[in-house]
XYZ file of C-alpha atoms in Angstrom:
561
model
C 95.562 116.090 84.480
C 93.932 112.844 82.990
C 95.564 109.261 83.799
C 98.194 108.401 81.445
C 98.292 105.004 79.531
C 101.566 102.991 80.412
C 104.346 102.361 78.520
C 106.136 99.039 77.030
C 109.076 99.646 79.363
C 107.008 100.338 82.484
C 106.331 97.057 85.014
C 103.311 95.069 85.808
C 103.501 95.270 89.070
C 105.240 97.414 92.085
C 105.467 95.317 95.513
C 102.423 93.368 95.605
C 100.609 95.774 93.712
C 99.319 95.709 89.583
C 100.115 99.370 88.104
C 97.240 100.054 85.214
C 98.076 104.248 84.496
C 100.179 107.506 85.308
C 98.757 109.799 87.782
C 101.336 112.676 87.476
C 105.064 113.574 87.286
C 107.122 115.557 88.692
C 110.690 116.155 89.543
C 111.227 113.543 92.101
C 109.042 110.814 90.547
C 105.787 109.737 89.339
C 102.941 108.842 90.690
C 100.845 105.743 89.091
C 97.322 103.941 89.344
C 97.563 100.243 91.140
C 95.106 97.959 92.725
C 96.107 95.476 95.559
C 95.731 92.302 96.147
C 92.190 93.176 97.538
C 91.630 95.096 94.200
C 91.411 98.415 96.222
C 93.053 101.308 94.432
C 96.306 102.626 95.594
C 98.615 105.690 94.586
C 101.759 104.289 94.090
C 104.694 107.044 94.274
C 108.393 105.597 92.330
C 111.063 108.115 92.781
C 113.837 108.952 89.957
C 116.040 106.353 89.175
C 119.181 108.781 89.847
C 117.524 109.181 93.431
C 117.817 105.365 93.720
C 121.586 105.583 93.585
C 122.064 107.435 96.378
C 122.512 105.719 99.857
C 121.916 108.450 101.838
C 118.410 109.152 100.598
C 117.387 105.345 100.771
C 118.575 105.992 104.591
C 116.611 109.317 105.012
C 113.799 107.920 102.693
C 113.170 105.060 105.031
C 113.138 107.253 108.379
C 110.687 109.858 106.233
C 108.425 106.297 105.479
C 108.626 105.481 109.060
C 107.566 109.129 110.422
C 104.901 109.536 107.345
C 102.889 106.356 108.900
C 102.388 108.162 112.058
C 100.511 111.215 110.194
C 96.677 110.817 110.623
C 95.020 109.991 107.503
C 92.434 112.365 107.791
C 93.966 115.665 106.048
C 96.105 113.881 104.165
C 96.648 109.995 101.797
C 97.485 107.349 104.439
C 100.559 105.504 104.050
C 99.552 101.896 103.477
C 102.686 100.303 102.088
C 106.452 101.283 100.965
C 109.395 99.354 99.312
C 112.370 101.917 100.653
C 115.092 98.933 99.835
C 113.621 97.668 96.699
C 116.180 98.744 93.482
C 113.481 101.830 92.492
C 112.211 103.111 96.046
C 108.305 103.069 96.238
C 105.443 104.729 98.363
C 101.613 103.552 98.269
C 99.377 105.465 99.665
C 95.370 105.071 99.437
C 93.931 106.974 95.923
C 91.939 110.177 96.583
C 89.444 110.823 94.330
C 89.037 113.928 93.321
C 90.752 116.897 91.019
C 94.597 118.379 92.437
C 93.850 122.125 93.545
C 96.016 122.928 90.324
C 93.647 121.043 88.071
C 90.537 122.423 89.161
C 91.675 125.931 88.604
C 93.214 125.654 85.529
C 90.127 123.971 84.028
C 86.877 125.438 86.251
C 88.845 128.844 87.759
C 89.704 130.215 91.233
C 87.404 128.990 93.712
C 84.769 131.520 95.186
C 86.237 133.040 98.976
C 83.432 130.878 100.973
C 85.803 127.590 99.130
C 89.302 129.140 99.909
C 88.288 129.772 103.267
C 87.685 125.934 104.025
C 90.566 125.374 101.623
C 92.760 127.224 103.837
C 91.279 125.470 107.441
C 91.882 121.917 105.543
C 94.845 122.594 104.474
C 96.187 124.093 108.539
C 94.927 120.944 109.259
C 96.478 118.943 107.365
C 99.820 120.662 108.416
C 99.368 120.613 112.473
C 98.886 116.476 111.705
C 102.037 116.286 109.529
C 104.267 118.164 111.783
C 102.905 116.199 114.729
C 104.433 113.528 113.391
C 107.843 115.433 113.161
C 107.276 116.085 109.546
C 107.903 118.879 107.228
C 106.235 118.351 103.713
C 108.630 121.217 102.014
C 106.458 121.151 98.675
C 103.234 122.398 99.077
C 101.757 123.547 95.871
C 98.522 122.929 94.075
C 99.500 119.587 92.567
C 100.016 118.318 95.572
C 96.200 119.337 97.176
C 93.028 116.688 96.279
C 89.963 118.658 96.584
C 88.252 115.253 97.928
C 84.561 115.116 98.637
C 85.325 115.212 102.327
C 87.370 118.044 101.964
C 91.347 118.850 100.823
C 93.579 116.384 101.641
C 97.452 117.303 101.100
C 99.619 114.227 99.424
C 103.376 113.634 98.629
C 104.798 114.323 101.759
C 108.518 112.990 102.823
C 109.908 112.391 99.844
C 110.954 116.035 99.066
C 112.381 115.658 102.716
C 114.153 112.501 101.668
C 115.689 114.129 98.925
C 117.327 117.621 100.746
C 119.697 117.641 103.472
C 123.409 116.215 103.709
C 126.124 116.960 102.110
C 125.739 113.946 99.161
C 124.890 115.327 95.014
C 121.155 114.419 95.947
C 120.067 117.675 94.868
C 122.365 117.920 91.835
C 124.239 121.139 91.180
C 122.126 124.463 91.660
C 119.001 122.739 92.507
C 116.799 123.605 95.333
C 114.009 121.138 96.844
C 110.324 122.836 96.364
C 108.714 124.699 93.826
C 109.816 128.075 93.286
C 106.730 129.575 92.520
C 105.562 128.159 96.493
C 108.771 128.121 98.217
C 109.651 129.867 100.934
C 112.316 132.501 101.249
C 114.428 130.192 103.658
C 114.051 127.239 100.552
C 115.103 129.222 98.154
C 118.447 130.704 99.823
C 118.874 127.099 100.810
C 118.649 128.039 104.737
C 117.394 125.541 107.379
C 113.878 125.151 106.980
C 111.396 124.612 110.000
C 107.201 123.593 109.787
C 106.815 127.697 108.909
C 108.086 126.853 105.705
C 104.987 124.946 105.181
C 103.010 127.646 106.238
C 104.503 130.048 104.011
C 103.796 127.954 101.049
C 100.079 127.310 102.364
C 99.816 131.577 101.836
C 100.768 131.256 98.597
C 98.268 128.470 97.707
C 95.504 130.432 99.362
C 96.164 133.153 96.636
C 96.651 130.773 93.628
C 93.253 129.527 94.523
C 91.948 132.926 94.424
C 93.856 134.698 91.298
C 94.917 131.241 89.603
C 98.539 132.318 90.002
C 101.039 131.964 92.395
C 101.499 135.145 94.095
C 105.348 134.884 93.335
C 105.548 134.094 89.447
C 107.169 135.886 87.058
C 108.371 134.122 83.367
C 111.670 133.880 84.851
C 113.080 131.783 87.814
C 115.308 133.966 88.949
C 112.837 137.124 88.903
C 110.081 134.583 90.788
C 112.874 133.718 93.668
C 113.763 137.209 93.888
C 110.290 138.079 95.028
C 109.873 135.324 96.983
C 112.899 135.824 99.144
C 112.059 139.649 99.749
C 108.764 137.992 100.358
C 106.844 140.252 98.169
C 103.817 138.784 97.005
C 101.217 140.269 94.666
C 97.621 139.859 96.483
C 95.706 141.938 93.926
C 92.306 140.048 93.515
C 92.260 138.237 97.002
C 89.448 139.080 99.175
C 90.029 140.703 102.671
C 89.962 137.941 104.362
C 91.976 135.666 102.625
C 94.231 138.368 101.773
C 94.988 139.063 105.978
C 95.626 135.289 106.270
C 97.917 134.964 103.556
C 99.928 137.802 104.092
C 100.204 136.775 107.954
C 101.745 133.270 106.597
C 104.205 134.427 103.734
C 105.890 136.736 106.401
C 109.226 137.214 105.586
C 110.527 136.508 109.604
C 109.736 132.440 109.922
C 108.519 133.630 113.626
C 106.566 136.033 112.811
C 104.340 133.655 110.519
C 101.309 131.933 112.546
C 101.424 128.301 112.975
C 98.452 125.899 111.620
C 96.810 125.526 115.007
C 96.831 129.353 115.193
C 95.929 129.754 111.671
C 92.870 127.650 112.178
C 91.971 130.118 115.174
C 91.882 132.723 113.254
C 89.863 131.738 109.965
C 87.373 130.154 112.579
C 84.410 127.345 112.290
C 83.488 125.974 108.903
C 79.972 125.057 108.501
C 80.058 121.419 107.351
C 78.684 120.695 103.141
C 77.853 117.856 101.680
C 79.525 118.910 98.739
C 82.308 121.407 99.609
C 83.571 122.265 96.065
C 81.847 124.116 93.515
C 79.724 121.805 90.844
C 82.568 122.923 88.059
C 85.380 121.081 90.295
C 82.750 118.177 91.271
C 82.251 117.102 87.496
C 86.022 116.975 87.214
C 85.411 114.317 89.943
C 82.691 112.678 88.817
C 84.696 112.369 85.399
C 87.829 110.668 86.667
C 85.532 108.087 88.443
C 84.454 107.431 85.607
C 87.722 107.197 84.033
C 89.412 104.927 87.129
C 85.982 102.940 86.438
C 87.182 102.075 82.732
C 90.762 101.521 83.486
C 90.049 98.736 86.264
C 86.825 97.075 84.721
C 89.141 96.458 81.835
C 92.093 95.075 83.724
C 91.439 91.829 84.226
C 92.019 90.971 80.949
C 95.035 89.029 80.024
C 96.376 89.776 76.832
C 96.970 87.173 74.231
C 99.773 87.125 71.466
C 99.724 85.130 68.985
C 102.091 83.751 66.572
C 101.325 85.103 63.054
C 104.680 83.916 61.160
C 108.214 85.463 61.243
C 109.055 88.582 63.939
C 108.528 91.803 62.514
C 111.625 94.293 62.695
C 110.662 97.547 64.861
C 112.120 99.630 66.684
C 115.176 98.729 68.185
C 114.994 100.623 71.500
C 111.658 98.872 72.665
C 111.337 95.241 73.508
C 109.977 92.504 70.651
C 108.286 89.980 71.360
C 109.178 87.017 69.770
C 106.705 83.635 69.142
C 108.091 79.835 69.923
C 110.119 78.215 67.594
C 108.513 76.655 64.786
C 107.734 73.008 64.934
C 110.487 70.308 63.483
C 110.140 69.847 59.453
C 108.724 66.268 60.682
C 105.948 67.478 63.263
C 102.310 67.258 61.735
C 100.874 70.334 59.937
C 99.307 72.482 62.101
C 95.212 72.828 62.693
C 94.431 76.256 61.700
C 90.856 75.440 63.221
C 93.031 74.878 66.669
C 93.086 77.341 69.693
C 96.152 79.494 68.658
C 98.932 79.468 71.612
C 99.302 81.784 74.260
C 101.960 83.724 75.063
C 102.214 84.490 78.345
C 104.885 87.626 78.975
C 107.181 87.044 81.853
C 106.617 88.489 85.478
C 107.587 92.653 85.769
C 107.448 93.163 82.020
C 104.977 94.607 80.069
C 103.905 93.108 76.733
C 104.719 96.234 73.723
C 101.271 95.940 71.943
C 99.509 98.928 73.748
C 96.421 97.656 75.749
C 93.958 99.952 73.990
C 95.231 97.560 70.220
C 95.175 93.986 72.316
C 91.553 93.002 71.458
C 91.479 94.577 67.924
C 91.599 92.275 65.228
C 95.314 90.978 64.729
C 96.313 92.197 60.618
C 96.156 88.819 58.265
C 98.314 86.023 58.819
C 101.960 86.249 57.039
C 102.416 83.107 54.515
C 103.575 80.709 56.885
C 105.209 78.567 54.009
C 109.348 77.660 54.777
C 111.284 76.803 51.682
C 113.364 73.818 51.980
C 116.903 74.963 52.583
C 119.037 75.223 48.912
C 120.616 72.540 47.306
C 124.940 72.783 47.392
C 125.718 73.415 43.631
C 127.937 70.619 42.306
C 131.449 70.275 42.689
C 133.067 72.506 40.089
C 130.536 74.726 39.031
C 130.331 77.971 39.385
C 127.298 79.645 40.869
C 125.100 81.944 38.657
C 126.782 85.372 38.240
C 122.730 86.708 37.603
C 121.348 85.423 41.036
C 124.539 86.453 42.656
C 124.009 90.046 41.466
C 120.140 89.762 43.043
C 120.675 88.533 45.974
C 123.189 91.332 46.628
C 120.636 93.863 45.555
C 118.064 92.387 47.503
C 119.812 92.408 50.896
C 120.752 96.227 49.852
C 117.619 97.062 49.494
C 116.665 94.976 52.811
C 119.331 96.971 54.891
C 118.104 100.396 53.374
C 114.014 99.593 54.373
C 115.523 99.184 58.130
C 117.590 102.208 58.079
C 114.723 103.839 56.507
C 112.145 102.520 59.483
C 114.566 102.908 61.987
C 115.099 106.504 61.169
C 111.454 107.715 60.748
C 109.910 105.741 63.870
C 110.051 108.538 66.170
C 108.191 110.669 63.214
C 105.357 108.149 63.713
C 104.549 109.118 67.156
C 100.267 109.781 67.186
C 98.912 113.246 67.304
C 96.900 112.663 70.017
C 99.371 111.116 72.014
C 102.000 114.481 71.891
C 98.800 116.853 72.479
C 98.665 114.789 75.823
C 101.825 115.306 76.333
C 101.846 119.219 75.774
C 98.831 119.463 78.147
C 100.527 117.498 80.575
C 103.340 119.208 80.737
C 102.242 122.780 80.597
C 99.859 122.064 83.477
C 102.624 120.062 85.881
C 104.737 123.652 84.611
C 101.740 126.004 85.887
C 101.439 123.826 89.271
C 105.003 124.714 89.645
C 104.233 128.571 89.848
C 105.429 129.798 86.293
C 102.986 131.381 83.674
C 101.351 130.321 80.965
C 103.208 132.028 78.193
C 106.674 130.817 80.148
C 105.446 127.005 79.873
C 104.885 126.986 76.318
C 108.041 128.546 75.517
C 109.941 125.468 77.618
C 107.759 123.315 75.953
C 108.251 124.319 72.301
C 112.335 124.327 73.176
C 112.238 121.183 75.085
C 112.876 118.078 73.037
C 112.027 115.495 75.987
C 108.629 116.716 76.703
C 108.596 116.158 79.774
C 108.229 118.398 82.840
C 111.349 118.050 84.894
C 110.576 120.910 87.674
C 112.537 123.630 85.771
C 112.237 125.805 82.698
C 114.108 124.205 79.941
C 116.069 127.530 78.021
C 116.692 125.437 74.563
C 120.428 124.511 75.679
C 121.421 121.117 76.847
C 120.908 121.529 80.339
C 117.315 122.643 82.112
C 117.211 125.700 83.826
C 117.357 125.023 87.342
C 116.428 127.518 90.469
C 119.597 129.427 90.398
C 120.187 129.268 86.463
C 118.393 131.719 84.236
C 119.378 133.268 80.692
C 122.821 133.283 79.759
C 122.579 137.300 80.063
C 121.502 137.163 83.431
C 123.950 133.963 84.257
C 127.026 136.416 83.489
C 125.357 139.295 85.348
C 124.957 136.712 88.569
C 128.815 135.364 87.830
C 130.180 139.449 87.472
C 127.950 140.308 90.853
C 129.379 137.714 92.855
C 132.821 137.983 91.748
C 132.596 141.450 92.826
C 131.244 141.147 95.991
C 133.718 138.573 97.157
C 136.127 140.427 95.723
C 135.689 143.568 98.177
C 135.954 140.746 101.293
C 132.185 139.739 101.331
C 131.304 136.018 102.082
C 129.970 133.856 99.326
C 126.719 133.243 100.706
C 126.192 136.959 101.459
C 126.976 138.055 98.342
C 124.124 135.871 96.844
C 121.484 137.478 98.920
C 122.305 140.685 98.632
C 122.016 139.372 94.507
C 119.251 138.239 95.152
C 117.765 141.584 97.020
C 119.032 143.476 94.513
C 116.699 144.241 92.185
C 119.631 146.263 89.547
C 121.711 143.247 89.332
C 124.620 145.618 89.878
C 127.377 145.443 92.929
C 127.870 148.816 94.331
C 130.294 148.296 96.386
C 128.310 147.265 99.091
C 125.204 144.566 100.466
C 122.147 145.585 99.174
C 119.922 147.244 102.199
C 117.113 143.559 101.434
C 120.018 141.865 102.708
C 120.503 140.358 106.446
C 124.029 141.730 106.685
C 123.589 144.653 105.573
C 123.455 147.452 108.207
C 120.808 149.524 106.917
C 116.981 149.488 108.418
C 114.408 147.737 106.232
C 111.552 150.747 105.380
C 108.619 148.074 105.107
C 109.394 147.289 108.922
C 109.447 151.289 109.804
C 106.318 151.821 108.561
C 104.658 148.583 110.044
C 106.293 149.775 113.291
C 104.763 153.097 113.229
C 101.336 151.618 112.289
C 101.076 149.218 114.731
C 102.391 151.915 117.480
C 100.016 154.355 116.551
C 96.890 151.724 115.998
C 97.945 150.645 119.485
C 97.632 154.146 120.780
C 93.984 154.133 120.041
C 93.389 150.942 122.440
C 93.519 147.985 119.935
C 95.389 145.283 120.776
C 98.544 144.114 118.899
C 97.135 141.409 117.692
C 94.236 143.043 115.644
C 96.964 145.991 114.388
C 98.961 143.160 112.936
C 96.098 141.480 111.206
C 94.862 145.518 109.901
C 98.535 145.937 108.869
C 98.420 142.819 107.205
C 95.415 143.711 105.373
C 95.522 147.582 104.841
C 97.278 148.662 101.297
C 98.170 152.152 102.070
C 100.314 150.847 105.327
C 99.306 153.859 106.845
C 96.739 154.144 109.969
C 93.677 156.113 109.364
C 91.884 155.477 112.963
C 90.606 152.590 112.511
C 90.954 148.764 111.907
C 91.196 147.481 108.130
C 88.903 144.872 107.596
């Protein structure tokens, strides 16, 4: 996604740093472009306002900032600074340059296997340094992978922690931390999650960078959690060896998934590149360099206002600024070959003339003539009935030109500006695992235009993990209702909803289910393959990974590779 000019109501400056652009956006904050003191580029992370408000993540937020230090800088963007008790919480971390996973794919495709393999041993990486440091990152999706030149490197980690847990309206009614397209099944039935979360959402990354989809995704949340939590991805397109270490991570069983020192075992040495990415995803880097290249070069300007005449009215809901007072009646005309004054705009705010119209030439001066105030008619007379009448009119037809303006503003907005906007957000909606065609149709309903983490459905409230159509919302309502009413618990009638692919209570838990006491058939047959493959001499572990990779689940006598 390219940077993103600021606007009028964003600061200057976060903690000691100067802000220039947006990075990204997502659900939990954005991410924008500074320079320190030093001028060295920083990513600086500012979570949601509503986040803000809540003591209990500033608490958890500043344990997550203390733990995130400890993680090694290697695999992922160092923590170099944080503001956990500042009014808007911030994170800076140093600025990667290269393309997100997600961006490379959607604009230069999926990445040949030879890439996904050293994808995939970055990434375990990346994860056996974070959960060293008693981490779990709990969104790991393509936005949130640089392909650097040195390799991937994995970023916004800790605040998705921050923000789940406790018992406080942090997550807002039905919402689930993590991306549903790259959850895991434990995330999604809002179960305890452990580091083989993580590793369940690495699997389905490894196949997004092979297919360009997540393996999950579906146009409809609920449909996409539904296969996530029976853990049933769709790995047509994935080479064989990708295809046995994905599967192996997006097991359903958290223990039965590998762990990233394990995982990196198994895909084995990398031979080092000196350019690791293919030379589609290294002109995306070469062009934001250029980009970040513009942007600071040009940001040591200062911008000067200056004072053309009287304040033009605008729109109400952005800040005006407003010139110094003219001089006293008595003071000496003014110069015009003088310097004109600056205006210098105070500390945190930014001035409203967009930077890209500063150093264009200002539009000719307003007649700067002031009419000496009126004469008081004399006593007795009576003021003209005529100019009476006018003036009326006049301030009528004043009133009606501001109605007018103030009513068609948000009709000016620049073409360019809201196709940005619509490629913005259907790309931050395809990170988050949903199609193509779903993302337009939340974008063409979606009067904000901008990507909140959920499919917006047209009403007046986003669709959020557990919400769906208003056909499938009764269905969920009638299901549960049902269930409970034959003496189930709450939480097992939503997974056996969720296992359930008829969306119909039958009087009892559907067999997906945990409590339901029926045997799974996936784990009969994997049972009799891996007995039988056994049988033959091969060891567990290599009938697992030929399970893992064989589509007919049924052993022929010999190892799938």
């Amino acid at each position: 996604m390219p940077m993103q000019p600021l606007s009028s109501n964003d600061p200057d400056q976060i903690g000691p740093y100067r802000v220039f652009a947006e990075l990204g956006r997502g659900a939990m904050g954005r991410v924008l472009l500074g320079a320190g003191p030093d001028g060295r580029p920083v990513a600086v992370k500012v979570v949601r306002e509503w986040l803000a408000e809540e003591e209990e993540f500033r608490a958890r937020f500043r344990e997550e900032v203390r733990k995130s230090r400890k993680v090694s800088g290697q695999y992922t963007a160092a923590v170099v600074k944080a503001g956990p008790n500042d009014p808007v919480p911030w994170l800076a971390s140093e600025f990667l340059r290269g393309p997100t996973l997600g961006a490379a794919i959607e604009t230069a495709g999926p990445l040949p296997e030879d890439a996904v393999l050293r994808l995939a041993a970055g990434l375990a990486s990346a994860l056996d340094s974070i959960h060293d440091a008693d981490v779990i990152h709990r969104d790991l999706k393509p936005g949130n992978v640089i392909l650097a030149v040195d390799g991937p490197r994995v970023i916004d980690f800790g605040i998705a922690r921050a923000a789940d847990g406790g018992s406080s309206d942090l997550t807002r009614t039905g919402a689930v931390i993590g991306t549903p397209g790259f959850m895991s099944p434990e995330q999604a039935l809002s179960e305890p999650v452990t580091a083989a979360s993580d590793v369940f959402s690495l699997g389905a990354v490894l196949v997004m960078a092979c297919t360009g989809d997540s393996p999950f995704a579906t146009s409809s949340t609920l449909r996409t959690l539904n296969n996530v939590v029976r853990a049933q991805p769709d790995l047509t397109g994935v080479p064989a060896r990708v295809r046995a270490l994905a599967a192996r991570c997006m097991a359903l069983d958290p223990d039965d998934r590998p762990t990233p020192a394990e995982l990196l075992e198994l895909i084995g040495p990398v031979a080092p590149r000196s350019n690791p990415w293919p030379e589609a995803v290294a002109a995306l880097a070469d062009e934001q360099h250029r980009e970040l290249a513009r942007l600071l070069d040009n940001a040591g300007e200062a911008p000067t206002l200056i004072d053309d005449g009287p304040t033009l009215i605008t729109d109400p809901s952005r800040p005006t600024w407003v010139g110094p007072p003219a001089p006293p009646r008595s003071a000496p005309p003014v110069d015009d070959q003088a310097a004109p004054p600056r205006v210098v705009p105070p500390i945190g705010k930014r001035p409203s003339t967009p930077p890209e119209r500063q150093n264009r030439p200002s539009a000719p001066p307003v007649n700067r003539f002031s009419p000496p105030p009126p004469n008081p008619p004399p006593a007795g007379s009576r003021p003209d009935a005529g100019a009476a009448g006018m003036a009326v009119f006049l301030i009528l037809c004043a009133i009606a030109v501001i109605l007018v303006i103030r009513e068609n503003v948000k009709d000016d907005e620049d073409p360019d500006d809201t196709g940005d906007m619509h490629e913005t957000y259907v790309q931050d909606c395809q990170d988050a695992g949903y199609s193509q065609a779903a993302c337009e149709t939340s974008w063409s309903t979606d009067s904000s235009y901008v990507w909140t983490g959920y499919l917006y459905d047209g009403s007046t409230e986003t669709t959020g993990l557990d919400e769906t159509t208003e056909s499938e919302e009764d269905q969920y309502e009638v299901y549960i209702d049902e269930c409970q009413g034959d003496g189930y618990s709450q939480s097992a009638c939503e997974e056996s909803w969720y296992a359930d692919a008829s969306y119909t209570w039958t009087g009892e838990l559907h067999e997906g289910s945990t409590d339901a006491e029926t045997t799974d058939p996936y784990e009969s047959q994997k049972e009799a393959y891996l007995e039988e493959c056994q049988s033959f001499g091969y060891t567990q572990s290599e009938c697992e990974t030929s399970w893992l990779a064989d589509p007919s689940y049924t052993w022929t006598g010999e190892l799938f590779s």
